[in-house]
Coordinates of C-alpha atoms in Angstrom, one line a residue:
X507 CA 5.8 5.5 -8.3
X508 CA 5.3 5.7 -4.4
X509 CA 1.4 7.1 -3.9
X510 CA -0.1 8.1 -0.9
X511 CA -3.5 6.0 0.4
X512 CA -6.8 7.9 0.3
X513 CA -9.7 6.3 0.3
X514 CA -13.2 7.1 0.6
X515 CA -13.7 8.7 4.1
X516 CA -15.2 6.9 6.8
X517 CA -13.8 3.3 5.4
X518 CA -12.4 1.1 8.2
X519 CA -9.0 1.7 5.5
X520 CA -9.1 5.2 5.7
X521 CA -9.6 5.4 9.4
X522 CA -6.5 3.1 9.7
X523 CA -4.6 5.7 7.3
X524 CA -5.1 8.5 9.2
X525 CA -3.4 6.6 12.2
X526 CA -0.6 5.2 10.6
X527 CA 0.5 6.4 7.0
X528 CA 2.0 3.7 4.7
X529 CA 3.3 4.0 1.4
X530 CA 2.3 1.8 -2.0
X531 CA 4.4 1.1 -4.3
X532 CA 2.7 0.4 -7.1
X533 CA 4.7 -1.3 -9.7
X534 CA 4.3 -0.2 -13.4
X535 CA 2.1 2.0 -12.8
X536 CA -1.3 2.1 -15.8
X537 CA -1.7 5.2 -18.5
X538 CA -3.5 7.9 -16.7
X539 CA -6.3 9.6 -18.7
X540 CA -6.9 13.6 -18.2
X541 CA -10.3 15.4 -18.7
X542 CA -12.0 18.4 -18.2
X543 CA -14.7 18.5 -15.5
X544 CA -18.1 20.0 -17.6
X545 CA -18.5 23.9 -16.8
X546 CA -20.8 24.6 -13.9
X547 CA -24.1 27.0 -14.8
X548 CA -23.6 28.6 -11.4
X549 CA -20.2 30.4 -12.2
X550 CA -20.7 33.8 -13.6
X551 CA -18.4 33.9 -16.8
X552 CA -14.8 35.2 -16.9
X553 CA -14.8 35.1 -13.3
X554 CA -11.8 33.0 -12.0
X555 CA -14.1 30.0 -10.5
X556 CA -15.2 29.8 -13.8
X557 CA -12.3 29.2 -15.3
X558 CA -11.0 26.9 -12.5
X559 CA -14.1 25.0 -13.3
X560 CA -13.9 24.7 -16.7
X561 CA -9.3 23.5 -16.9
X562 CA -9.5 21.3 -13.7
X563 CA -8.5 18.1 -14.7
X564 CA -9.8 15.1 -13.3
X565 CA -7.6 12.3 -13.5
X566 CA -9.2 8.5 -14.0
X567 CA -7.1 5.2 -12.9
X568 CA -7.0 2.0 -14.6
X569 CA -7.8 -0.6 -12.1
X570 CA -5.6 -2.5 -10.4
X571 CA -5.6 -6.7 -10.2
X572 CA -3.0 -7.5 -7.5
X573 CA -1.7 -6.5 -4.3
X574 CA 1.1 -7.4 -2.1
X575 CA 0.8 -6.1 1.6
X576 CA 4.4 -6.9 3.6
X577 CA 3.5 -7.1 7.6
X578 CA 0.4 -7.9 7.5
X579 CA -1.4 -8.6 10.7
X580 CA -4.8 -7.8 12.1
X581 CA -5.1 -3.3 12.4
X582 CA -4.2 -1.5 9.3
X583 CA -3.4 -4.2 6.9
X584 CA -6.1 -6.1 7.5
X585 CA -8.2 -3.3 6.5
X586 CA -6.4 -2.7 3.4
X587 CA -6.8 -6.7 2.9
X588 CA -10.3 -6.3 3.0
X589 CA -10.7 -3.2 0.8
X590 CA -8.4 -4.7 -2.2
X591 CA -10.6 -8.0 -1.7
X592 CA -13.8 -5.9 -2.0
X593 CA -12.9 -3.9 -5.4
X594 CA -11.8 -7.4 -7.1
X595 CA -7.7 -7.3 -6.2
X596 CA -6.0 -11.3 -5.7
X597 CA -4.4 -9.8 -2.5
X598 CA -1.1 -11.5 -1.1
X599 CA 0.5 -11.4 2.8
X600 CA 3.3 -11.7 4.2
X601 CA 4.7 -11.9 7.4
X602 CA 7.2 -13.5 9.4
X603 CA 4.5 -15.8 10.8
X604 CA 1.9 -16.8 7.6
X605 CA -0.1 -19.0 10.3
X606 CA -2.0 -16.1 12.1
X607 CA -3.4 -14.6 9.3
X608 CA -5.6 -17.6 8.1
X609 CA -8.4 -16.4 9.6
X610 CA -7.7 -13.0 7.4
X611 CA -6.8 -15.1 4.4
X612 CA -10.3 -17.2 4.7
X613 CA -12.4 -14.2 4.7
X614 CA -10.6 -12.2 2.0
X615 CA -9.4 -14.6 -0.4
X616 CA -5.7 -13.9 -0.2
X617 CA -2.6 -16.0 0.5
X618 CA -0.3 -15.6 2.9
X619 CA 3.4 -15.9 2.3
X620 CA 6.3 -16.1 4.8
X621 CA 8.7 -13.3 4.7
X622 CA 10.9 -12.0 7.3
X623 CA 11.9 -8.4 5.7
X624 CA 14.8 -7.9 7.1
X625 CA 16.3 -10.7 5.1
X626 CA 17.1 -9.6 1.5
X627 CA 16.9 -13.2 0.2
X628 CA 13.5 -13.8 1.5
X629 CA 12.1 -10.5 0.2
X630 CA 13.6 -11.2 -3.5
X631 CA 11.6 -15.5 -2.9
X632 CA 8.6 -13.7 -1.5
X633 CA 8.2 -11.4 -4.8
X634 CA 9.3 -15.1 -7.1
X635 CA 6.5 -16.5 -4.8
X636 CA 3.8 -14.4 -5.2
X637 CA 4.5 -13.8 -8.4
X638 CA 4.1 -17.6 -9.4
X639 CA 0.7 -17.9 -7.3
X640 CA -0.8 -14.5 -8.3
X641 CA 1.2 -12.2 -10.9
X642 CA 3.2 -9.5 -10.8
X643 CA 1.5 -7.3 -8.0
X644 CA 0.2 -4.2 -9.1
X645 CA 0.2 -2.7 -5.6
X646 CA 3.0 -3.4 -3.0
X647 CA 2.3 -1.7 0.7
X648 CA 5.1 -2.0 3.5
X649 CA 3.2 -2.1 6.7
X650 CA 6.3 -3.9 9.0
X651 CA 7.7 -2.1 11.9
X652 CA 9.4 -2.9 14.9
X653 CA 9.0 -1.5 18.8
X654 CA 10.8 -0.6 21.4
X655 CA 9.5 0.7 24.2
X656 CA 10.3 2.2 27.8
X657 CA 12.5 5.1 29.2
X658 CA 15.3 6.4 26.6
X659 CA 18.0 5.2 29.1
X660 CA 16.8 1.8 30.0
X661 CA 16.5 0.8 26.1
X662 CA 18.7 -2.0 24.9
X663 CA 20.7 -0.9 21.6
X664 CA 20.3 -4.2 20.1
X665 CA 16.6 -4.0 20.3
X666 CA 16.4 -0.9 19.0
X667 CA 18.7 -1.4 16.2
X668 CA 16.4 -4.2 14.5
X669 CA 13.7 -2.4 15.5
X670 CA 15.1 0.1 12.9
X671 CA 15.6 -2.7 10.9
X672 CA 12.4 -3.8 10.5
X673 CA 11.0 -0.8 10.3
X674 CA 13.3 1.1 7.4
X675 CA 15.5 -1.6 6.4
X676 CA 13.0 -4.0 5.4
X677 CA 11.0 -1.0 4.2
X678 CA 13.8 -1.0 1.7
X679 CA 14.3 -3.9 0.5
X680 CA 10.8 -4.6 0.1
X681 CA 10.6 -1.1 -2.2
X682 CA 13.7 -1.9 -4.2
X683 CA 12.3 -5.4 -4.8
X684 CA 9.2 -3.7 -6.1
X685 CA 10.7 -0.9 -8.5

């Protein structure tokens, strides 16, 4: 199942969101329970509000325990760190250089895990690894991308090739390793 992120408004996560979507992943994904919202006094009856008000279902998630965030660095997965750590999550990170996120680890809790994701080997260790330290992760964002920048002309094919790479290959693998 591949969700979109939306948290609460005005979290550091969701201001990150809104400037650069990412997809979850989340593996297995819990029983969904559907109920009715109670009827509202205010809406006349037979009216169509009333109706809406009364068949609108409201859909309740079972909580998730684990999450595995690929790319992580300081901007949007950081804040997603930070979130999963606050609602109770054992949060994971990866990224092709585990040393510059201890500071992220120490305040959140989470362990960091080497990955380059471009690499199909590492991806298929990272998910044995993190699944040895923390369990099966219920929630797997893909936050890795590569740049390129400068005048259309003047850029090198190579670069721009693992930028694409990184940025949808990796995004790949990482989601195949996750279904």
């Amino acid at each position: 199942t591949i969700q979109r992120a939306s948290p609460a408004s005005g979290s550091a996560a969701s201001a990150a969101l809104r400037a650069r979507p990412s997809i979850f992943v989340t593996r297995r994904p819990r029983s969904w329970t559907v109920r009715l919202r109670p009827e509202r006094e205010s809406a006349p009856a037979g009216t169509q509000r009333e109706a809406m008000t009364r068949t609108a279902p409201v859909m309740e998630t079972t909580r998730y325990e684990r999450a595995l965030i690929v790319g992580a660095g300081t901007g949007l997965s950081a804040a997603l760190a930070r979130l999963f750590s606050r609602e109770g999550m054992k949060v994971a990170l990866a990224s092709r250089n585990p040393g510059k996120l201890a500071a992220l680890c120490a305040e959140t809790e989470a362990r960091a895990f080497a990955c380059d994701s471009v690499d199909p080997a590492q991806v298929r260790r990272l998910f044995s690894e993190v699944e040895g330290a923390l369990g099966e992760p219920d929630v797997v964002v893909y936050n890795a991308s590569g740049r390129v920048r400068g005048p259309l002309i003047e850029l090198e094919p190579g670069e721009v090739a693992q930028a694409l790479a990184v940025t949808a290959f990796g995004g790949f693998l990482v989601e195949q390793e996750a279904a």
